[in-house]
XYZ file of C-alpha atoms in Angstrom:
589
model
C 33.263 -60.243 10.072
C 32.197 -59.489 13.659
C 33.405 -55.898 13.292
C 31.464 -55.554 10.061
C 28.256 -56.883 11.646
C 28.742 -54.603 14.645
C 29.178 -51.645 12.292
C 25.984 -52.473 10.417
C 24.031 -52.773 13.701
C 25.354 -49.394 14.895
C 24.261 -47.748 11.634
C 20.800 -49.260 11.977
C 20.473 -48.037 15.577
C 21.579 -44.518 14.604
C 19.136 -44.453 11.665
C 16.213 -45.503 13.837
C 17.167 -42.862 16.406
C 17.209 -40.139 13.749
C 13.865 -41.200 12.337
C 12.226 -41.171 15.736
C 13.468 -37.620 16.328
C 12.282 -36.083 13.036
C 9.294 -34.329 14.609
C 9.870 -30.849 15.936
C 9.727 -30.386 19.700
C 6.410 -29.266 21.064
C 4.260 -30.869 18.337
C 1.135 -32.424 19.747
C 0.838 -35.113 17.078
C -0.045 -38.278 18.961
C -1.526 -40.685 16.417
C -4.658 -42.558 17.397
C -5.854 -44.351 14.267
C -5.573 -43.965 10.514
C -8.474 -42.887 8.351
C -9.324 -43.861 4.807
C -9.323 -41.472 1.870
C -12.806 -40.246 2.753
C -11.806 -39.610 6.351
C -14.169 -42.258 7.695
C -11.725 -43.817 10.125
C -12.476 -47.358 9.048
C -8.945 -48.727 9.402
C -7.805 -50.372 12.589
C -5.357 -48.846 14.998
C -1.677 -49.575 14.486
C -0.286 -52.238 16.756
C 3.217 -52.589 18.099
C 5.478 -54.971 16.223
C 8.509 -56.829 17.517
C 10.764 -53.814 17.127
C 8.598 -51.696 19.374
C 7.424 -49.451 16.505
C 4.013 -49.205 14.831
C 3.187 -51.346 11.852
C 2.856 -49.508 8.535
C -0.566 -47.928 8.242
C -2.224 -47.307 4.891
C -3.639 -43.875 4.159
C -3.795 -40.671 6.184
C -3.838 -40.894 9.950
C -5.934 -39.257 12.628
C -4.150 -36.943 15.035
C -4.760 -35.890 18.587
C -5.938 -32.270 18.372
C -3.233 -30.742 16.178
C -3.684 -26.990 15.619
C -2.130 -25.346 12.564
C -2.008 -21.787 11.248
C -2.605 -20.957 7.586
C -1.887 -17.561 6.046
C -4.219 -16.534 3.233
C -1.834 -14.308 1.283
C -4.347 -12.357 -0.786
C -4.660 -8.606 -0.353
C -8.016 -7.580 1.080
C -8.209 -9.809 4.139
C -10.102 -13.078 4.579
C -13.435 -13.502 6.342
C -13.685 -16.468 8.687
C -16.025 -17.665 11.410
C -15.493 -15.671 14.595
C -14.610 -18.959 16.316
C -12.493 -21.041 13.966
C -12.013 -23.860 16.470
C -15.521 -24.496 17.783
C -17.732 -23.907 14.760
C -19.726 -26.888 13.502
C -17.648 -27.633 10.411
C -14.308 -27.313 12.208
C -15.543 -29.730 14.878
C -16.586 -32.312 12.282
C -13.265 -32.048 10.460
C -11.482 -32.519 13.772
C -13.589 -35.626 14.493
C -12.362 -37.112 11.226
C -8.734 -35.949 11.168
C -7.813 -34.647 14.607
C -6.616 -31.443 12.922
C -7.835 -27.833 13.092
C -6.525 -25.136 10.770
C -7.054 -21.486 11.650
C -6.839 -18.931 8.842
C -5.513 -15.376 8.783
C -5.648 -12.855 5.913
C -3.509 -9.877 4.878
C -4.158 -6.237 3.978
C -1.079 -5.522 1.896
C 0.630 -6.489 -1.348
C 0.974 -10.254 -1.737
C 4.545 -9.931 -3.019
C 5.496 -7.638 -0.151
C 3.974 -9.973 2.437
C 5.755 -13.029 1.027
C 9.068 -11.179 1.018
C 8.538 -10.124 4.641
C 7.672 -13.660 5.708
C 10.721 -15.263 4.182
C 13.036 -12.464 5.301
C 11.869 -12.600 8.908
C 11.504 -16.356 9.246
C 8.291 -15.718 11.199
C 6.087 -17.991 9.140
C 2.882 -19.983 9.666
C 2.437 -23.713 9.101
C 0.776 -23.310 5.694
C 0.591 -20.480 3.143
C -1.995 -20.008 0.419
C -0.774 -17.534 -2.211
C -0.896 -16.692 -5.919
C 1.391 -18.812 -8.081
C 0.527 -17.643 -11.569
C 3.742 -19.006 -13.051
C 5.902 -17.313 -15.621
C 6.902 -13.808 -14.576
C 4.386 -13.303 -11.779
C 5.923 -11.462 -8.834
C 4.603 -13.921 -6.254
C 5.868 -16.819 -8.362
C 9.403 -15.420 -8.320
C 9.353 -15.000 -4.529
C 8.051 -18.527 -3.972
C 10.560 -20.085 -6.380
C 13.370 -18.241 -4.636
C 12.171 -19.416 -1.218
C 12.038 -23.011 -2.405
C 15.507 -22.952 -3.948
C 16.899 -21.404 -0.741
C 15.509 -24.228 1.404
C 12.676 -22.260 3.022
C 9.915 -24.620 1.859
C 9.302 -28.294 2.537
C 9.241 -30.716 -0.430
C 6.075 -32.794 -0.760
C 6.698 -35.182 -3.675
C 7.329 -38.218 -1.436
C 4.315 -37.492 0.764
C 1.554 -36.822 -1.779
C 1.063 -40.465 -2.881
C -0.234 -41.137 0.652
C -3.068 -38.631 0.192
C -5.328 -39.867 -2.627
C -7.410 -36.690 -2.900
C -4.280 -34.627 -3.523
C -2.180 -37.103 -5.491
C -3.532 -36.077 -8.924
C -2.476 -32.437 -8.475
C 0.063 -32.661 -11.291
C -1.992 -34.555 -13.888
C -2.132 -32.955 -17.343
C -5.656 -31.623 -17.834
C -5.787 -30.592 -14.196
C -2.694 -28.467 -14.840
C -1.280 -27.629 -18.253
C 1.875 -29.224 -19.564
C 3.708 -25.882 -19.708
C 2.705 -24.964 -16.136
C 3.892 -28.361 -14.924
C 7.223 -28.247 -16.739
C 8.145 -24.611 -16.154
C 6.659 -23.710 -12.793
C 5.509 -26.682 -10.720
C 8.574 -28.702 -11.739
C 10.823 -25.657 -12.122
C 14.367 -26.780 -12.938
C 15.747 -24.884 -9.942
C 13.813 -27.255 -7.650
C 16.208 -30.074 -8.598
C 13.493 -32.692 -8.899
C 11.572 -31.693 -5.755
C 7.975 -30.510 -5.665
C 7.094 -27.693 -3.301
C 3.890 -26.290 -4.815
C 0.409 -27.778 -4.412
C -1.672 -26.120 -7.177
C -5.234 -25.154 -6.302
C -8.559 -24.287 -7.889
C -7.702 -26.473 -10.840
C -10.449 -28.247 -12.820
C -11.182 -31.835 -11.864
C -12.890 -32.291 -15.251
C -14.151 -30.186 -18.181
C -17.410 -29.484 -16.368
C -15.477 -28.157 -13.376
C -13.598 -25.356 -15.160
C -14.523 -22.125 -13.400
C -16.153 -19.460 -15.549
C -14.823 -16.251 -13.978
C -17.474 -14.087 -15.694
C -15.201 -11.171 -16.592
C -16.682 -8.287 -18.531
C -18.199 -4.803 -18.515
C -21.476 -4.331 -16.639
C -23.989 -1.482 -16.557
C -26.613 -0.467 -14.019
C -29.845 -2.078 -15.220
C -31.999 1.040 -15.324
C -29.619 2.933 -17.626
C -30.069 1.077 -20.935
C -33.814 0.985 -20.322
C -33.931 4.739 -19.746
C -31.710 5.468 -22.759
C -33.452 2.993 -25.054
C -30.245 1.047 -25.733
C -30.031 -2.730 -25.894
C -26.857 -3.573 -23.916
C -26.470 -6.792 -25.926
C -25.976 -4.649 -29.046
C -22.721 -3.189 -27.665
C -19.974 -5.103 -29.469
C -17.140 -2.663 -30.234
C -15.085 -0.027 -28.436
C -16.937 2.695 -30.351
C -20.289 1.226 -29.282
C -19.158 1.236 -25.667
C -17.771 4.776 -25.816
C -21.003 6.162 -27.287
C -23.061 4.292 -24.677
C -20.947 5.774 -21.874
C -21.207 9.282 -23.337
C -25.005 9.115 -23.438
C -25.116 7.807 -19.869
C -22.887 10.660 -18.711
C -24.975 13.318 -20.444
C -28.242 11.990 -19.015
C -27.365 12.951 -15.430
C -28.233 9.740 -13.559
C -28.180 9.733 -9.734
C -27.159 6.929 -7.389
C -29.473 5.122 -4.993
C -29.107 7.948 -2.448
C -29.796 10.716 -4.953
C -26.138 11.723 -5.254
C -24.142 12.469 -8.402
C -22.644 9.520 -10.214
C -19.415 8.617 -11.984
C -19.538 6.876 -15.336
C -17.240 3.864 -15.028
C -15.004 2.227 -12.433
C -13.100 -0.960 -11.583
C -12.127 -2.818 -8.423
C -8.766 -2.752 -6.604
C -5.858 -1.095 -8.411
C -7.684 -0.840 -11.710
C -8.850 -4.472 -11.833
C -9.964 -4.985 -14.550
C -9.877 -1.865 -16.742
C -8.598 -3.992 -19.649
C -12.184 -5.232 -20.125
C -13.157 -1.781 -21.429
C -10.627 -2.135 -24.254
C -11.152 -5.834 -25.004
C -12.382 -5.066 -28.529
C -8.802 -4.142 -29.523
C -7.486 -7.581 -28.540
C -6.929 -10.628 -30.720
C -8.269 -14.025 -29.738
C -4.892 -15.245 -28.538
C -3.634 -17.070 -25.500
C -0.057 -15.823 -25.489
C 1.571 -12.404 -25.050
C 3.374 -12.827 -28.370
C 1.806 -11.871 -31.700
C 2.440 -13.191 -35.189
C 2.995 -10.294 -37.601
C 2.106 -9.971 -41.281
C 5.523 -11.310 -42.298
C 5.039 -14.447 -40.187
C 7.464 -13.459 -37.420
C 6.534 -13.018 -33.792
C 6.894 -9.959 -31.586
C 6.023 -9.091 -27.988
C 2.487 -7.789 -27.390
C 3.711 -4.441 -25.997
C 5.432 -3.752 -29.323
C 2.203 -4.018 -31.335
C -0.496 -1.626 -32.533
C -2.967 -3.746 -30.569
C -1.284 -2.777 -27.297
C -0.897 0.853 -28.321
C -4.513 1.280 -29.460
C -5.975 -0.459 -26.435
C -4.066 1.826 -24.060
C -4.982 4.930 -26.062
C -8.633 3.947 -25.715
C -8.240 3.813 -21.925
C -6.569 7.250 -22.144
C -9.631 8.494 -24.038
C -11.991 7.192 -21.344
C -9.968 8.931 -18.637
C -9.458 12.146 -20.614
C -13.174 12.470 -21.444
C -14.207 11.978 -17.816
C -15.720 8.545 -18.413
C -13.349 6.299 -16.428
C -12.973 6.963 -12.691
C -9.529 8.519 -12.110
C -9.419 6.958 -8.626
C -9.893 3.412 -9.884
C -6.187 2.731 -10.506
C -5.351 3.129 -6.813
C -8.592 2.327 -5.000
C -9.344 -0.656 -2.758
C -12.060 -3.254 -3.161
C -13.903 -1.650 -0.243
C -14.049 1.644 -2.116
C -15.265 -0.183 -5.199
C -17.920 -1.997 -3.140
C -19.283 1.382 -2.094
C -19.286 2.880 -5.605
C -20.891 -0.170 -7.186
C -23.057 -1.098 -4.216
C -24.734 2.319 -4.184
C -25.040 2.521 -7.958
C -22.664 5.485 -7.981
C -20.725 3.925 -10.875
C -22.924 3.530 -13.933
C -20.524 0.964 -15.437
C -18.060 -1.427 -13.762
C -15.485 -3.868 -15.121
C -14.343 -6.961 -13.203
C -15.909 -10.354 -12.512
C -19.700 -10.348 -12.449
C -19.735 -12.105 -9.086
C -17.802 -9.238 -7.457
C -20.289 -6.713 -8.815
C -23.333 -8.687 -7.699
C -21.814 -9.146 -4.231
C -21.239 -5.381 -3.914
C -24.933 -4.711 -4.522
C -25.915 -7.403 -2.037
C -23.663 -5.894 0.638
C -25.516 -2.572 0.455
C -28.972 -4.078 -0.078
C -29.353 -2.481 -3.506
C -29.766 -5.903 -5.101
C -33.018 -6.594 -3.234
C -34.328 -3.066 -2.585
C -33.757 -1.693 -6.101
C -33.838 -4.658 -8.495
C -34.177 -2.282 -11.428
C -30.658 -1.047 -10.630
C -28.992 -4.458 -10.607
C -26.002 -4.490 -12.928
C -26.351 -6.424 -16.174
C -23.772 -7.400 -18.826
C -22.746 -5.143 -21.668
C -22.401 -7.165 -24.865
C -20.569 -9.491 -24.559
C -18.213 -7.543 -26.785
C -16.104 -8.975 -29.593
C -12.435 -9.412 -30.380
C -10.820 -7.177 -32.997
C -11.828 -9.548 -35.802
C -15.464 -9.664 -34.706
C -15.411 -13.060 -32.982
C -17.392 -13.096 -29.713
C -15.354 -12.869 -26.527
C -14.840 -16.143 -24.658
C -12.848 -17.166 -21.604
C -9.842 -18.779 -23.260
C -8.219 -21.497 -21.134
C -5.477 -24.027 -21.688
C -6.325 -27.701 -21.286
C -5.340 -27.732 -17.642
C -4.738 -24.611 -15.659
C -1.688 -22.580 -16.689
C -1.211 -20.795 -13.379
C -3.122 -21.001 -10.135
C -3.412 -20.221 -6.470
C -1.230 -22.615 -4.535
C -0.470 -24.002 -1.104
C 3.107 -24.110 0.151
C 4.589 -25.398 3.385
C 7.329 -23.287 4.989
C 10.036 -25.021 6.974
C 8.220 -23.592 10.007
C 5.357 -26.046 9.405
C 5.016 -27.851 12.707
C 3.410 -30.969 11.231
C 3.257 -31.305 7.459
C 1.627 -34.742 7.547
C -1.188 -33.396 9.702
C -1.535 -30.478 7.277
C -1.768 -32.850 4.300
C -4.242 -35.058 6.177
C -6.471 -32.026 6.707
C -6.220 -30.980 3.043
C -6.812 -34.534 1.847
C -10.018 -34.783 3.862
C -11.496 -31.451 2.810
C -10.779 -32.409 -0.813
C -12.678 -35.693 -0.481
C -16.334 -35.658 -1.549
C -17.410 -36.055 2.071
C -15.113 -33.336 3.390
C -15.822 -30.880 0.595
C -19.577 -31.384 1.051
C -19.214 -30.671 4.759
C -17.253 -27.480 4.066
C -19.629 -26.198 1.374
C -23.018 -27.265 2.752
C -22.545 -27.908 6.478
C -24.452 -30.571 8.384
C -27.135 -32.637 6.640
C -30.567 -31.840 8.082
C -29.384 -28.544 9.536
C -28.365 -26.505 6.496
C -28.847 -28.922 3.604
C -30.791 -31.950 2.419
C -30.206 -34.472 -0.369
C -32.347 -34.179 -3.503
C -33.783 -37.106 -5.449
C -30.438 -37.557 -7.217
C -28.574 -37.762 -3.932
C -27.036 -34.300 -4.421
C -26.764 -31.841 -1.526
C -28.982 -28.760 -1.729
C -29.313 -25.954 0.779
C -32.590 -26.005 2.669
C -35.459 -24.138 1.038
C -35.571 -21.327 3.592
C -31.858 -20.618 3.050
C -32.261 -20.720 -0.734
C -35.173 -18.275 -0.511
C -33.049 -15.779 1.404
C -30.186 -16.168 -1.062
C -32.479 -15.675 -4.040
C -33.808 -12.502 -2.429
C -30.266 -11.122 -2.115
C -30.087 -11.394 1.692
C -26.315 -11.290 2.282
C -26.717 -11.926 6.015
C -27.418 -15.582 5.287
C -23.829 -15.952 4.064
C -22.582 -14.464 7.339
C -24.690 -16.930 9.312
C -23.428 -19.875 7.267
C -19.840 -18.691 7.696
C -20.289 -18.657 11.479
C -21.159 -22.338 11.205
C -17.887 -22.869 9.322
C -19.448 -23.112 5.858
C -17.664 -21.881 2.700
C -14.590 -20.077 4.036
C -12.510 -23.249 4.541
C -13.112 -24.806 1.135
C -12.563 -21.494 -0.608
C -8.842 -21.588 0.148
C -8.139 -25.315 0.354
C -9.810 -26.683 -2.775
C -7.412 -28.537 -5.056
C -8.771 -30.317 -8.177
C -12.302 -28.909 -8.199
C -14.928 -31.633 -8.723
C -17.947 -29.829 -7.286
C -19.996 -29.679 -10.468
C -19.182 -33.311 -11.289
C -20.184 -34.357 -7.777
C -23.172 -32.137 -7.085
C -24.338 -30.460 -10.286
C -23.461 -26.990 -9.001
C -20.220 -25.173 -8.270
C -21.397 -23.097 -5.327
C -24.039 -23.902 -2.734
C -27.344 -22.609 -4.100
C -26.157 -22.134 -7.688
C -28.632 -24.653 -9.100
C -31.605 -23.048 -7.355
C -30.719 -19.535 -6.224
C -27.888 -18.288 -8.428
C -28.542 -14.818 -9.856
C -30.218 -15.545 -13.208
C -28.305 -12.721 -14.864
C -25.004 -14.417 -13.943
C -26.155 -17.813 -15.207
C -27.207 -16.286 -18.526
C -23.915 -14.427 -18.838
C -21.899 -17.608 -18.334
C -23.633 -19.015 -21.401
C -23.049 -15.822 -23.379
C -19.319 -15.666 -22.528
C -18.384 -19.345 -22.176
C -15.140 -21.104 -21.359
C -13.209 -22.387 -24.364
C -10.363 -24.827 -23.698
C -7.501 -25.082 -26.159
C -4.630 -27.520 -26.567
C -1.065 -26.521 -27.289
C 2.122 -25.241 -25.746
C 2.346 -21.465 -25.209
C 5.460 -19.630 -26.283
C 5.862 -18.399 -22.698
C 6.781 -21.953 -21.724
C 9.673 -22.050 -24.197
C 11.194 -18.574 -24.157
C 12.310 -18.931 -20.536
C 15.190 -21.042 -21.856
C 16.786 -17.996 -23.470
C 20.360 -17.788 -22.177
C 19.916 -14.247 -20.838
C 16.295 -14.647 -19.811
C 16.935 -13.465 -16.250
C 18.240 -10.149 -17.586
C 15.275 -9.727 -19.922
C 12.806 -10.760 -17.242
C 14.129 -8.185 -14.812
C 13.500 -5.147 -17.023
C 10.663 -6.410 -19.233
C 8.419 -8.616 -17.148
C 9.003 -8.051 -13.456
C 7.955 -5.117 -11.324
C 5.569 -2.318 -12.288
C 7.525 -0.572 -15.058
C 4.974 -1.251 -17.803
C 2.096 -0.334 -15.498
C 3.848 2.917 -14.525
C 4.250 3.953 -18.160
C 0.648 3.026 -18.953
C -0.776 5.045 -16.073
C 1.379 8.026 -16.984
C -0.088 7.774 -20.470
C -3.656 7.510 -19.162
C -3.275 10.862 -17.401
C -1.530 12.692 -20.246
C -3.167 15.930 -21.447
C -3.339 14.955 -25.114
C -3.560 11.786 -27.152
C -0.263 12.643 -28.790
C 1.398 12.965 -25.375
C -0.119 9.648 -24.283
C 1.127 7.961 -27.453
C 4.589 9.430 -26.883
C 4.747 7.955 -23.356
C 3.683 4.527 -24.611
C 6.296 4.770 -27.375
C 8.858 5.607 -24.664
C 8.076 2.281 -23.055
C 8.594 0.439 -26.323
C 11.938 2.244 -26.741
C 12.795 1.371 -23.141
C 12.329 -2.349 -23.902
C 14.525 -2.203 -26.984
C 17.390 -0.274 -25.354
C 17.870 -2.009 -21.996
C 20.977 -4.165 -21.426
C 22.592 -2.959 -24.669
C 19.554 -3.791 -26.778
C 19.303 -7.433 -25.726
C 15.534 -7.482 -26.329
C 16.098 -7.682 -30.099
C 18.146 -10.842 -29.648
C 15.482 -12.157 -27.283
C 12.793 -11.695 -29.950
C 14.981 -13.627 -32.387
C 14.981 -16.454 -29.851
C 11.185 -16.194 -29.530
C 10.938 -16.808 -33.267
C 13.259 -19.798 -33.051
C 11.001 -21.231 -30.349
C 7.923 -20.666 -32.501
C 9.459 -22.879 -35.184
C 10.622 -25.559 -32.769
C 7.374 -27.498 -32.446
C 4.046 -27.891 -34.223
C 1.754 -27.386 -31.235
C 2.620 -23.753 -30.461
C -0.253 -21.918 -28.776
C 0.000 -18.221 -29.574
């Protein structure tokens, strides 16, 4: 019995020793006192118990000046305050949490950067990156990193951080996203992904304002009501007339007809009239069976329309390879008569150059909105709960994951989010009669006038850039009655009107994409059909073909490519897709 008791005591001593050594050497993580879920520091300091350790403390804790690095893995860089440690917002966050996070952006492909990080092992404490789920390239890299032990699991930690703990609730994320990507079977029950920019409630679903937009003076000069443009033919004729008219840009230079932003984003808006109002990439055919979108006339006709725009000199041939900076210049100077992307990107381009305020007649306005193939008006179709999102992950290099989660928990509280979006009360914002924060009148006036320098000044104070890449379940509209600071009072009226014209529509159901991944040879199919740039390469070859027949032939080559890879396995895969479609009564196609 004595030997047994001695053995038990030795095990206990060894366990306590291991637990006390879990922190990595060099971490400056001295705990002073815990804070509550709002970061107010109302709890008392931990006191030593009889074992010499600290008593259990409820809620996140405050740290002693922990500094962490966060990589913002989105191509195009990331604007921050010039001093990320001493700006006003960073100081206030540090007062509440004891933690400072400094952000760094990238100027390369997100997939390439993630691969380099995990291959080199030279990683930051936190990474923010795309995690669109399904066959997204970044998703595959992140899943691989997690299954290879390069990420830290967070499922046991999240319950301690109340403003993050609902990250996996259905409605905030969709059921299919949760089952297939956040709780990917290869994770073996662990959770590594903290989804972001998800809706806290119906009112908080972001309207991304995608569409086609035209310089405001053009329809007026041509006598065309842009709201009357509903079909691809309408749009083509509108573009032709604009081209023939000989418009000049704001500097008196020649113009191009239509462009996009980086790497062709989002030329698909020009061909939206060929699309069906569907959520999935699988289409039900006349005989009731399903096929893959790229095998349909819808896909063929939409791509041939883009070929026509390129071939007739209407769509900018540079747009498929250009950067956002190049697009900012083309749109910001009014050089492009039409642009397709998110309305906010287009408005920002004109504010960067000053066109928005100096030439209000040239501000871009929406075309349409256009309709689907069957004549229904275009909407922003969303699952009930986001079906793919930006995400935060924690590499094994994270020097203090609890400090990182404490920081994220605070900035996702109402108090912390308000600090990050509006700054210091009395300095940059005041409370209205409903107790909601509103930017001060002089700031709102500058915003309404299109003065982009005010955003630079606010950023130097620490406002906006932090929340933009740390927001989890978005509750801003529920809390404050506006999504962005100034939206209720100084948002561009044309954007507000467009959000009503092309609204968000949430739908229930389970997309086929969430079921077909269980196909026994899915990895083989995924490799040739869904990963990489093969489809994009064929499409762009078709866009630059000399004739429509040649373009159609190239697109048909891609369809043949799908059906002949891996000894024609795609046919068997489509049979499985149809089995899945019959397997449940809530299929979302």
